Short mmCIF file of C-alpha atoms and ligand atoms in Angstrom, two decimals:
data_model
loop_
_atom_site.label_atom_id
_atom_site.label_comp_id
_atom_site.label_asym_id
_atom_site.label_seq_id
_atom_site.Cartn_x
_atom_site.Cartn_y
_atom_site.Cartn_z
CA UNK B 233 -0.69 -15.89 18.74
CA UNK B 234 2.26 -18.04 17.46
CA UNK B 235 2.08 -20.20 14.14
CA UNK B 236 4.45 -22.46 12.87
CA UNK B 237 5.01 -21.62 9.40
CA UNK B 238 5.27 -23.78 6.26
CA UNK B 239 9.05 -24.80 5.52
CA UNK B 240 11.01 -26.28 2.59
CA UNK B 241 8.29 -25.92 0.51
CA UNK B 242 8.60 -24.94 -3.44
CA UNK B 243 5.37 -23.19 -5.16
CA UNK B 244 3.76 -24.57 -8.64
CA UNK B 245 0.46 -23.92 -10.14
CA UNK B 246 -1.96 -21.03 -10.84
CA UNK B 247 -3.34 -18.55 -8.11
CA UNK B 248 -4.47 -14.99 -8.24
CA UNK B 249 -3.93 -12.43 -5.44
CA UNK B 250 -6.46 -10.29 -3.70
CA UNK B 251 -7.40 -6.86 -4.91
CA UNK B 252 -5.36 -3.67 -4.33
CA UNK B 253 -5.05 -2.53 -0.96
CA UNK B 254 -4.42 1.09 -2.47
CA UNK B 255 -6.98 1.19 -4.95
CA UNK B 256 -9.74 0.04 -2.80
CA UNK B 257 -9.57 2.46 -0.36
CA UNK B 258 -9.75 5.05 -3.65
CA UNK B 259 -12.62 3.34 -4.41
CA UNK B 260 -14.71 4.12 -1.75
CA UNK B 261 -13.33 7.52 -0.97
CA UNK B 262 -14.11 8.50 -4.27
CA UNK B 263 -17.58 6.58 -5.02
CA UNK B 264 -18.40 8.14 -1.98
CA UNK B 265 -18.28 11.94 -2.96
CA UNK B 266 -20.09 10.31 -6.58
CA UNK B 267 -23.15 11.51 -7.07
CA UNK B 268 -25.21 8.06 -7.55
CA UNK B 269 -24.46 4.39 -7.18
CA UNK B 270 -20.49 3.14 -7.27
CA UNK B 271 -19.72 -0.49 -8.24
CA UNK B 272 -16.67 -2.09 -7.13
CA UNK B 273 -15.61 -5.87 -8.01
CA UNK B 274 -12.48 -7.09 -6.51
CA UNK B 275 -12.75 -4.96 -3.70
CA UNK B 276 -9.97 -6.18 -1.25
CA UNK B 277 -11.62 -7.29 2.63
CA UNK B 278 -8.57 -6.60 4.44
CA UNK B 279 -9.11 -5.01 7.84
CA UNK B 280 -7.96 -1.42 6.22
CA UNK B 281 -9.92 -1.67 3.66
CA UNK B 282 -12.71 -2.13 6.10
CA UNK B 283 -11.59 0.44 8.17
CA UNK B 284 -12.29 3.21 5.15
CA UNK B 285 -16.09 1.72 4.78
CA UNK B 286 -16.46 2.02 8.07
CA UNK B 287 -15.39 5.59 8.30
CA UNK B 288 -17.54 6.49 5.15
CA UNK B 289 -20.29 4.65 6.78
CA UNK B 290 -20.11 6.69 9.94
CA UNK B 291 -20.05 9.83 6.99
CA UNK B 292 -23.46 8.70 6.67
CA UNK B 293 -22.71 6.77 3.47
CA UNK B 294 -24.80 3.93 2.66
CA UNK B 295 -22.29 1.08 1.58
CA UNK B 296 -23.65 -2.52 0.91
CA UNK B 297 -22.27 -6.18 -0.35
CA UNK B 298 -24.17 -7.99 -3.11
CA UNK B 299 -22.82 -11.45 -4.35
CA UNK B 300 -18.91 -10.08 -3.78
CA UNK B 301 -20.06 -6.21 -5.32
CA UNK B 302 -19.33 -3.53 -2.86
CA UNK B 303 -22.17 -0.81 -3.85
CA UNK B 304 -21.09 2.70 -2.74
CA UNK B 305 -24.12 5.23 -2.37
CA UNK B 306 -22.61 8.56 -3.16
CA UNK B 307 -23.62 11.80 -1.56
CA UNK B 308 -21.90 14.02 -4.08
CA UNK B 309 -19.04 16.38 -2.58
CA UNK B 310 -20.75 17.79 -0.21
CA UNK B 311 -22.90 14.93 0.83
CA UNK B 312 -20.78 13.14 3.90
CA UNK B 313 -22.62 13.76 7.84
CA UNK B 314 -20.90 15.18 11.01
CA UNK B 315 -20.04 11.30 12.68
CA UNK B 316 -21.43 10.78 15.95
CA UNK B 317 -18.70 9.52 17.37
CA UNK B 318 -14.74 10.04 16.67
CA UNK B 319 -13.88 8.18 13.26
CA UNK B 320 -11.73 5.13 13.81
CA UNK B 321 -9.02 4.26 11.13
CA UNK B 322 -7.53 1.11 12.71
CA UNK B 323 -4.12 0.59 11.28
CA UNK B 324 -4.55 2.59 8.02
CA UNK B 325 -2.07 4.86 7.48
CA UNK B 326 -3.67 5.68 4.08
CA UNK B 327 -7.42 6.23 5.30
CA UNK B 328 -6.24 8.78 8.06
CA UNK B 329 -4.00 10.43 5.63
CA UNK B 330 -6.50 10.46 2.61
CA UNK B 331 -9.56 11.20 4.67
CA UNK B 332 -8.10 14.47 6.17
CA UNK B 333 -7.86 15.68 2.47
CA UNK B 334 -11.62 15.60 2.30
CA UNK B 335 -12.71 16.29 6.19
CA UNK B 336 -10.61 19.65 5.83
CA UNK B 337 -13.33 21.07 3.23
CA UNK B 338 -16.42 20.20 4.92
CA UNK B 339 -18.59 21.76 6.39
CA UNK B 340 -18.58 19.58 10.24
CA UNK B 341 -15.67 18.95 12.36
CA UNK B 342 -14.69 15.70 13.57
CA UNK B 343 -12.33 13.77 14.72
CA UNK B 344 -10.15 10.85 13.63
CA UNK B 345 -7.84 8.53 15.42
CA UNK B 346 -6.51 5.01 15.15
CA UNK B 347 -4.33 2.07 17.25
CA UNK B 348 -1.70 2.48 18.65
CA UNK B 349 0.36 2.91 15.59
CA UNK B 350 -1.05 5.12 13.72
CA UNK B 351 -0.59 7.15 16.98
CA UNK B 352 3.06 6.79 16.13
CA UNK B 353 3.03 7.49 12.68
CA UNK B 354 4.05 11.11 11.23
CA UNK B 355 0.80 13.61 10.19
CA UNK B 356 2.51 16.45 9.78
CA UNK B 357 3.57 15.78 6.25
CA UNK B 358 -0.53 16.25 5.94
CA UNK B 359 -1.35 18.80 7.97
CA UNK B 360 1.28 21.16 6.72
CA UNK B 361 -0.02 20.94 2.98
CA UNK B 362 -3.36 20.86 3.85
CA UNK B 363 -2.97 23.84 6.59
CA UNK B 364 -1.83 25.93 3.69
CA UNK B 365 -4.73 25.36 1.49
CA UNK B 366 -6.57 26.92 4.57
CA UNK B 367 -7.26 23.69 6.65
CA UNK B 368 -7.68 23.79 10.53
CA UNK B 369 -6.33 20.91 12.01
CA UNK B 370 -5.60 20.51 15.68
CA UNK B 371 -3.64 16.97 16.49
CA UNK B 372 -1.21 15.83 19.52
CA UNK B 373 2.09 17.43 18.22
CA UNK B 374 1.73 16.29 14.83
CA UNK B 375 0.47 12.83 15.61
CA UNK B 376 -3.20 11.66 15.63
CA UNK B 377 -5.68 11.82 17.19
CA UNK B 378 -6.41 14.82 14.65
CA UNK B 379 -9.50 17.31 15.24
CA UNK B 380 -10.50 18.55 11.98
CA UNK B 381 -12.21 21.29 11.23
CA UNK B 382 -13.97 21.76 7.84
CA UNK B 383 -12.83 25.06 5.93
CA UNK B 384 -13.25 26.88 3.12
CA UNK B 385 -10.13 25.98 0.84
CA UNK B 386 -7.89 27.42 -1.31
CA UNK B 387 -5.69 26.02 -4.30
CA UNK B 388 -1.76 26.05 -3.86
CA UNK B 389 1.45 24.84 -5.52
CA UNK B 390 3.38 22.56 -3.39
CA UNK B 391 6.65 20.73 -3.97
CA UNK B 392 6.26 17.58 -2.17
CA UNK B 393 9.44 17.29 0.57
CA UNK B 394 9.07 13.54 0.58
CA UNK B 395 7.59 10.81 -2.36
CA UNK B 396 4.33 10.30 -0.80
CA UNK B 397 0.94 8.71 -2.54
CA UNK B 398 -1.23 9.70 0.53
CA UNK B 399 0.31 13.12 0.91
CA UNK B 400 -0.57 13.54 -2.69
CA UNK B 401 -3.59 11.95 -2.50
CA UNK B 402 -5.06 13.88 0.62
CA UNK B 403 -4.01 17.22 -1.52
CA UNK B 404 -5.52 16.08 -4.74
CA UNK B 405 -8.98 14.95 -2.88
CA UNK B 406 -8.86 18.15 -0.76
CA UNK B 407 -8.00 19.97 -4.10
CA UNK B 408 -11.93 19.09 -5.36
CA UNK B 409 -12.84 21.91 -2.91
CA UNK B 410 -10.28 24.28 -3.30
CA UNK B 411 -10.79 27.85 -5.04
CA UNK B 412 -8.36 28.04 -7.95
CA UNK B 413 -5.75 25.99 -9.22
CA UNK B 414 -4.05 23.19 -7.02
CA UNK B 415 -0.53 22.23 -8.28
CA UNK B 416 1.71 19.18 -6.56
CA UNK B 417 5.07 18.12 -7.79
CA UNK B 418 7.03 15.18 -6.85
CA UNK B 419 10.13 15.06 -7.38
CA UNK B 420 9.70 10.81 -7.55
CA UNK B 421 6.90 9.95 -8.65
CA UNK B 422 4.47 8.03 -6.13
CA UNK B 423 1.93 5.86 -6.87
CA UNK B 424 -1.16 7.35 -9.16
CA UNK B 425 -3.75 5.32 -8.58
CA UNK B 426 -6.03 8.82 -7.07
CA UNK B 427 -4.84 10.39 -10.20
CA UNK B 428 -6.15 7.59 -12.71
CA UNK B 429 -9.32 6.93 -10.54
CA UNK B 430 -10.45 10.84 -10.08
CA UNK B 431 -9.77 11.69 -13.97
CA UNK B 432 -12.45 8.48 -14.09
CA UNK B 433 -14.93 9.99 -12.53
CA UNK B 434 -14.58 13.09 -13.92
CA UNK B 435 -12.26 15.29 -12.31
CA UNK B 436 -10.28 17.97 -13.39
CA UNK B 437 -6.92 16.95 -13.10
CA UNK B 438 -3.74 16.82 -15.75
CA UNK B 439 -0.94 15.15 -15.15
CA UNK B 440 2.36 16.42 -17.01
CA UNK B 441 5.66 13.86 -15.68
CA UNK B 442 5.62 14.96 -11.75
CA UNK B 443 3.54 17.83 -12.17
CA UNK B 444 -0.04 17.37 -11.85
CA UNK B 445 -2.06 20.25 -11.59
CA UNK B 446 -6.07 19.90 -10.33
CA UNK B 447 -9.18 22.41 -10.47
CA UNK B 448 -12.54 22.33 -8.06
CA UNK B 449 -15.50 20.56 -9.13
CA UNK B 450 -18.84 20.57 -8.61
CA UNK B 451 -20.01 16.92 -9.40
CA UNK B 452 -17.85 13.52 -9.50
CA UNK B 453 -19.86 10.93 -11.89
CA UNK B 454 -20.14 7.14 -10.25
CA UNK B 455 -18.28 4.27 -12.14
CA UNK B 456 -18.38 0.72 -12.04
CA UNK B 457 -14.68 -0.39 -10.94
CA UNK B 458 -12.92 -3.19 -11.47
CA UNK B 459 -9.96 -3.85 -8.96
CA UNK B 460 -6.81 -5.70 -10.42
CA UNK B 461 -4.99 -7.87 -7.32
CA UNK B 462 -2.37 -6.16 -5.61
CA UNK B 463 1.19 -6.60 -7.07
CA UNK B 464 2.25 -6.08 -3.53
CA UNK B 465 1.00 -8.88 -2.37
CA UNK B 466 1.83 -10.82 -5.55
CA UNK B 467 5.24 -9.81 -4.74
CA UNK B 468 5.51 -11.93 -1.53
CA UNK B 469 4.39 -14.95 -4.33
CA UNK B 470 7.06 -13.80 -6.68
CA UNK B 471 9.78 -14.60 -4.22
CA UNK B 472 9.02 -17.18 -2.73
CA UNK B 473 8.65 -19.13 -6.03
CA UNK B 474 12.15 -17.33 -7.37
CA UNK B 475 13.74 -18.47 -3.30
CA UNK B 476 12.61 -22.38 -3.78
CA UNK B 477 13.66 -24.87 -6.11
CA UNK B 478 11.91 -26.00 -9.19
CA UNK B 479 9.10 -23.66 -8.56
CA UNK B 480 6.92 -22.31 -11.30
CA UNK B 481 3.56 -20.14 -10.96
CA UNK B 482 1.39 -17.82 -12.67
CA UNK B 483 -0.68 -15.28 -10.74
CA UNK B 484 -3.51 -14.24 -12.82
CA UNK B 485 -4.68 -10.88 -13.08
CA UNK B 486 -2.25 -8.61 -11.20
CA UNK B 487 -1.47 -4.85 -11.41
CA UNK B 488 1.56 -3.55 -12.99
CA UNK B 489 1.02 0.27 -12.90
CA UNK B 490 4.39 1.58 -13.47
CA UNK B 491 4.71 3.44 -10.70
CA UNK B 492 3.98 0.22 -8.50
CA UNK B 493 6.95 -1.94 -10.17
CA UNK B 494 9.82 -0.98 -9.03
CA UNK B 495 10.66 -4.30 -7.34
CA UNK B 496 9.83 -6.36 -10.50
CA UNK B 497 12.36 -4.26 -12.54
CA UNK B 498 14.93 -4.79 -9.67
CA UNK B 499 14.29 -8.57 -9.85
CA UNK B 500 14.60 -8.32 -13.72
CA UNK B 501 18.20 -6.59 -13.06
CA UNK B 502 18.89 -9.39 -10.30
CA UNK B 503 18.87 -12.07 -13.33
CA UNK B 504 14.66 -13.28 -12.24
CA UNK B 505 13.16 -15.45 -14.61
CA UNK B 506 9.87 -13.32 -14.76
CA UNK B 507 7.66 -12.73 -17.80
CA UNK B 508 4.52 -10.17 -18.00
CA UNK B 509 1.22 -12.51 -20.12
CA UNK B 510 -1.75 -10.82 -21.59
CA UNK B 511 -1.15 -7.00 -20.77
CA UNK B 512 -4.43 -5.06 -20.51
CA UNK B 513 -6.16 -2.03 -19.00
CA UNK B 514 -8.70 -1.95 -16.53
CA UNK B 515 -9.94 1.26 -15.43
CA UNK B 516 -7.33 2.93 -16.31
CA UNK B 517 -4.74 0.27 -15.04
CA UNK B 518 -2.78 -2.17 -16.39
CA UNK B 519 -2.71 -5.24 -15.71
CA UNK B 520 -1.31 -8.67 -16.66
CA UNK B 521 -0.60 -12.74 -15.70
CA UNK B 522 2.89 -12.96 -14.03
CA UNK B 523 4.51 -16.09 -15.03
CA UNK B 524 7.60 -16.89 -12.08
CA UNK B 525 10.09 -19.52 -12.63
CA UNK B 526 12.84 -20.34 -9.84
CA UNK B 527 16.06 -18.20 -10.38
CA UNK B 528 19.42 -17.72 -9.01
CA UNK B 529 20.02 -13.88 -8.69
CA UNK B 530 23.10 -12.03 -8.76
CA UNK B 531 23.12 -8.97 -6.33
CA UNK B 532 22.34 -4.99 -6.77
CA UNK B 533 22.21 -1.86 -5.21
CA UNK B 534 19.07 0.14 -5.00
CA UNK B 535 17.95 4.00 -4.15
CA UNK B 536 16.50 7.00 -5.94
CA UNK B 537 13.57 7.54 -7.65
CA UNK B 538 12.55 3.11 -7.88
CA UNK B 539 12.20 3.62 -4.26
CA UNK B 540 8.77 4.90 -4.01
CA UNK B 541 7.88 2.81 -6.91
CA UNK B 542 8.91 -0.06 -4.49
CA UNK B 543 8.77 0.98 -1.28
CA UNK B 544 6.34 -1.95 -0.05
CA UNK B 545 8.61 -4.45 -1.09
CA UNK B 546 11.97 -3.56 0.38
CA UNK B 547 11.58 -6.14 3.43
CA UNK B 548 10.92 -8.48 0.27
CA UNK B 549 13.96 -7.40 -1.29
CA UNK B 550 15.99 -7.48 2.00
CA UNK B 551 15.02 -11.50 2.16
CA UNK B 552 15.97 -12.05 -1.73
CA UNK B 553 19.63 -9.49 -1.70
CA UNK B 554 20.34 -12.03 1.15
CA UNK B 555 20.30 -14.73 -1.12
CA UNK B 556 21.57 -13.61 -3.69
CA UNK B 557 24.73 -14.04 -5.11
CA UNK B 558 26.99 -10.96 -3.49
CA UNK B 559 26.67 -7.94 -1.79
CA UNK B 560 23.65 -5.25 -1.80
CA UNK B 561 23.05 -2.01 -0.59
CA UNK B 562 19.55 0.03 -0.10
CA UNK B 563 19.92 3.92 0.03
CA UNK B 564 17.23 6.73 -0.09
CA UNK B 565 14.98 4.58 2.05
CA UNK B 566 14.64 6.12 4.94
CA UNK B 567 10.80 6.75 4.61
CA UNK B 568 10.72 2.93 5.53
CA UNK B 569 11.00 4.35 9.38
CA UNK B 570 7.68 5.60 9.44
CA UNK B 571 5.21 2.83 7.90
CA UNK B 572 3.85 0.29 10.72
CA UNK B 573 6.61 -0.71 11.98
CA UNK B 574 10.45 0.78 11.45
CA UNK B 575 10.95 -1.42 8.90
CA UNK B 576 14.73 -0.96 8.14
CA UNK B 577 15.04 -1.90 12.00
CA UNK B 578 12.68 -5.06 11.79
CA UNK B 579 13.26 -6.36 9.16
CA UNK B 580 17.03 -6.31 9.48
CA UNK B 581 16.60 -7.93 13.13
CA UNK B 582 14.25 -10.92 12.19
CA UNK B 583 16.15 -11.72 9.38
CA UNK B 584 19.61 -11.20 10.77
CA UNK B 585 17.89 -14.05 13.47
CA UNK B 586 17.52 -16.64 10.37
CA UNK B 587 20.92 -16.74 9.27
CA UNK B 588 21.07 -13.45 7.22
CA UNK B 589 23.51 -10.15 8.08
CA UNK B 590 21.84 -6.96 7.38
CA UNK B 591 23.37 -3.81 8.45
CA UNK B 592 21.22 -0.58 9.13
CA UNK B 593 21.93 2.37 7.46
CA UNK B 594 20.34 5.50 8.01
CA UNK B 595 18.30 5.40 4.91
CA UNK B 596 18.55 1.62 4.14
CA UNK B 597 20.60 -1.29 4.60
CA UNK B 598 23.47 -3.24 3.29
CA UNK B 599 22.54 -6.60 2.91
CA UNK B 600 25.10 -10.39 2.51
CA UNK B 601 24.42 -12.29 -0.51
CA UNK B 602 24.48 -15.88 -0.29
CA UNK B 603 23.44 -16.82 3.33
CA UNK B 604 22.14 -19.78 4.43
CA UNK B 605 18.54 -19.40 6.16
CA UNK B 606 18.54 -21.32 9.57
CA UNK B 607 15.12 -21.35 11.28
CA UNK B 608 14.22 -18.88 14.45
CA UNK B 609 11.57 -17.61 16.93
CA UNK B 610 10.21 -14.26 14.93
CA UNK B 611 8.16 -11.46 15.79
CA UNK B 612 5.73 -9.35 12.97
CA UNK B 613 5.78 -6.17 15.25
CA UNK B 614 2.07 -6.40 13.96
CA UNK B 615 3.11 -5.37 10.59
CA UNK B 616 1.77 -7.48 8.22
CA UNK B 617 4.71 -6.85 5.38
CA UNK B 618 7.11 -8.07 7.69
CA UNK B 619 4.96 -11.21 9.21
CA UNK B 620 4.05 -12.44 5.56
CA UNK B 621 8.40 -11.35 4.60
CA UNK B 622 9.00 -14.33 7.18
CA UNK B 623 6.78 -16.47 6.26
CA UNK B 624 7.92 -16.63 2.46
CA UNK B 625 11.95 -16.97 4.01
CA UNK B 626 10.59 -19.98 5.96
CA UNK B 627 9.44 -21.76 2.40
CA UNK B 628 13.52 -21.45 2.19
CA UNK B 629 14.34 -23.31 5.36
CA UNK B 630 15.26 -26.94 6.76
CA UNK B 631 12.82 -26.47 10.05
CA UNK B 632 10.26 -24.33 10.45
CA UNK B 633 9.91 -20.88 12.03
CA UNK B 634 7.80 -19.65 14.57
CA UNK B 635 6.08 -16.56 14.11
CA UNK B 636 4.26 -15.10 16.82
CA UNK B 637 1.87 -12.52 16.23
CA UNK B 638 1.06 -13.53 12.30
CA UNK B 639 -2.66 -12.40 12.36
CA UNK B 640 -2.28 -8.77 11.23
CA UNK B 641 -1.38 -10.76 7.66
CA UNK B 642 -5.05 -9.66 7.40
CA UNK B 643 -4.50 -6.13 7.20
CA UNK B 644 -3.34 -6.47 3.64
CA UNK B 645 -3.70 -10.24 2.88
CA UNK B 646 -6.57 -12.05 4.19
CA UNK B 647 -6.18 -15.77 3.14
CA UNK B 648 -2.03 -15.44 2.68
CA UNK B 649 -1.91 -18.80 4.14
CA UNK B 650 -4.65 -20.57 2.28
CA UNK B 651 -3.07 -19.26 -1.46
CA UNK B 652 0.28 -20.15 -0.37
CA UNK B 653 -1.03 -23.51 0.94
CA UNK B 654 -2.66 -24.26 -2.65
CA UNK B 655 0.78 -23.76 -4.40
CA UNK B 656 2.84 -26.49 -2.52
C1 S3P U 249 -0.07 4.00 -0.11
C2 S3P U 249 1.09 4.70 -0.25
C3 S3P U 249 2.38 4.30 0.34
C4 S3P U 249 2.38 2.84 0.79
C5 S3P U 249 1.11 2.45 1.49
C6 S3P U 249 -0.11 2.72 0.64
C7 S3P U 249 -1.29 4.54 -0.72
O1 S3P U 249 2.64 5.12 1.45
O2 S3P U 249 3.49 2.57 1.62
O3 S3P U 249 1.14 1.05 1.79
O4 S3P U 249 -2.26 3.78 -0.90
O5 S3P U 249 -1.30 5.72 -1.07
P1 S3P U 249 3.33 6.58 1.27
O6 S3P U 249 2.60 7.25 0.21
O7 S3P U 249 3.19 7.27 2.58
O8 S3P U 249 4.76 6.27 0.94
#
């Protein structure tokens, strides 16, 4: 499906963003090895998020919706059903990655698959961790569809080869189970959020800078959660107000874990006019009112360790390096290959079709300041980080751009159109 997308637009007024895509899913993972009743407000409805209910559901979890509160039912550790049928992750690279953690220690095997891009995307990063701490996992050369096949696990110490939040994550849940001591170093540090949420509910786990070190458990302890909206999708917001002329917004109620701003320090750096109102914690998270004002930016170069910390926004930053004023380069990014689309490839081709010149590098891209954008056909490759990338550069344009294929926004970002659509 094609849609013609809003065009010289500029953004004013006050909005808040969804909940976070990455915390929900912790949510009910976690809530669902709780032993009693997990309450979650702000509990984002994207289609991944739904995919991990669905999968817990099928776990034999009882999940229900009451006036906008998801209630999780939780089994306790050892609670979760064989699934009649194979599990079914859609396009959520972080339920199939994170679930395996927990499916390896059971006592059922089962197996879990998704469309046809998670069939593309790269497992063994999982199963090699989780093989060691005794897992059996069968899978098509690395890829899914994965046969797991619950084991009796045992703690290791693994340097993480790549900066990976589900990699750590699947270790860390998988860790609840495992005899002795679990240790997992990063040598960037990924996003925490399973680190914060399991210390919640009463895990065992210490965190020391990139070391973080975890011990079995017998009983997690339900919470009631509150979600904070998701910076990354705040950050498609941030831009286009900072792209557009005389624009100035506030989006209420965002997360800024550190380990999720990378792109907002970048911005800072680039000259943004971007200020942080009433920092607080929630759950363990902080969170604030972003205040955006129009800004010209000056260009920089990116890589090392604010990569992971920003590794959802580097289409985003691709779009803003090409307006800003001189040259940029991305380096160290060559994990981008492997979310649901190549994104150093896509993203460089749709935008390199609107007027900008992006050149692929093996692990990023060096990016033209100060190009004009000139509207185009554009494809989302059904990744929703690039569809919603070219809808914000079309706020930027004379004409508008046709995007064909814009409905997997709703993986991440149900509503995208209707928030943007209040703010112009
Ligand atoms: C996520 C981690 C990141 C990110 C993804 C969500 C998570 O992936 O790209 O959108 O919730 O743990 P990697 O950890 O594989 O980099």
């Amino acid at each position: 499906m094609k849609k013609i997308l809003p065009y010289n637009k500029n953004l004013k007024g006050k909005t808040k963003v969804l909940g976070d895509k990455s915390i929900s899913h912790r949510a009910i993972m976690i809530g669902a090895l709780a032993e009693g009743i997990t309450t979650i407000k702000g509990f984002l409805k994207g289609e991944d998020c739904i995919s991990t209910i669905n999968c817990f559901k099928d776990l034999g979890i009882k999940i229900e919706e009451q006036n906008d509160i998801i209630k999780v039912y939780g089994n306790g550790l050892y609670g979760l059903k064989k699934p009649k049928n194979t599990l079914y992750v859609g396009n959520s690279g972080t339920t199939i990655r994170l679930i395996s953690g927990i499916l390896s220690a059971q006592d059922f095997s089962c197996e879990i698959t998704g469309d046809s891009s998670i069939l593309k995307r790269p497992m063994k990063r999982i199963i090699e961790p989780l093989s060691l701490m005794g897992a059996n996992i069968d899978s098509n050369n690395y890829l899914a569809p994965l046969n797991i096949k619950g084991s009796k696990l045992k703690g290791i110490t693994y340097n993480m080869p790549v900066a990976s939040a589900q990699v750590k994550s699947a270790i860390l849940l998988a860790s609840l189970y495992a005899e002795g001591k679990t240790i997992v170093k990063e040598n960037f540090k990924s996003r925490d959020h399973s680190e914060i949420m399991l210390k919640n509910f009463g895990a065992n786990i210490n965190v020391n800078g990139n070391t973080i070190e975890s011990y079995p458990i017998h009983k997690l302890t339900p919470q009631n959660i509150e979600i904070c909206g998701d910076i990354s999708s705040a950050c498609f917001l941030i831009v286009g107000a900072l792209i557009t002329k005389n624009s100035h917004i506030i989006i209420e109620n965002v997360g800024i874990n550190e380990t999720r701003t990378g792109f907002i320090d970048v911005l800072l750096k680039m000259g943004a006019n971007i200020s942080f109102l009433n920092t607080r914690y929630i759950n363990g998270e902080k969170v604030c009112d972003i205040e955006v004002k129009s800004s010209n930016l000056k260009a920089v170069n990116i890589g090392g360790s604010v990569i992971p910390r920003m590794i959802d926004e580097i289409p985003l930053f691709a779009l803003i390096a090409s307006l800003a004023d001189g040259n940029s380069i991305v380096k160290d990014a060559s994990e981008l290959k492997f979310k649901e689309s190549n994104r150093i490839k896509t993203i460089s081709t749709e935008l390199n079709k609107i007027g900008c010149n992006i050149v692929e590098t093996d692990d990023g891209m060096i990016i033209e300041g100060n190009r004009k954008l000139v509207a185009n056909e554009c494809e989302s490759y059904n990744d929703h980080r690039i569809a919603m990338c070219i809808a914000i550069a079309s706020l930027r344009c004379n004409e508008p751009i046709a995007l064909n294929n814009y409905k997997c926004i709703d993986i991440s970002f149900p509503n995208f159109f209707g928030i943007l659509e209040n703010l112009y």
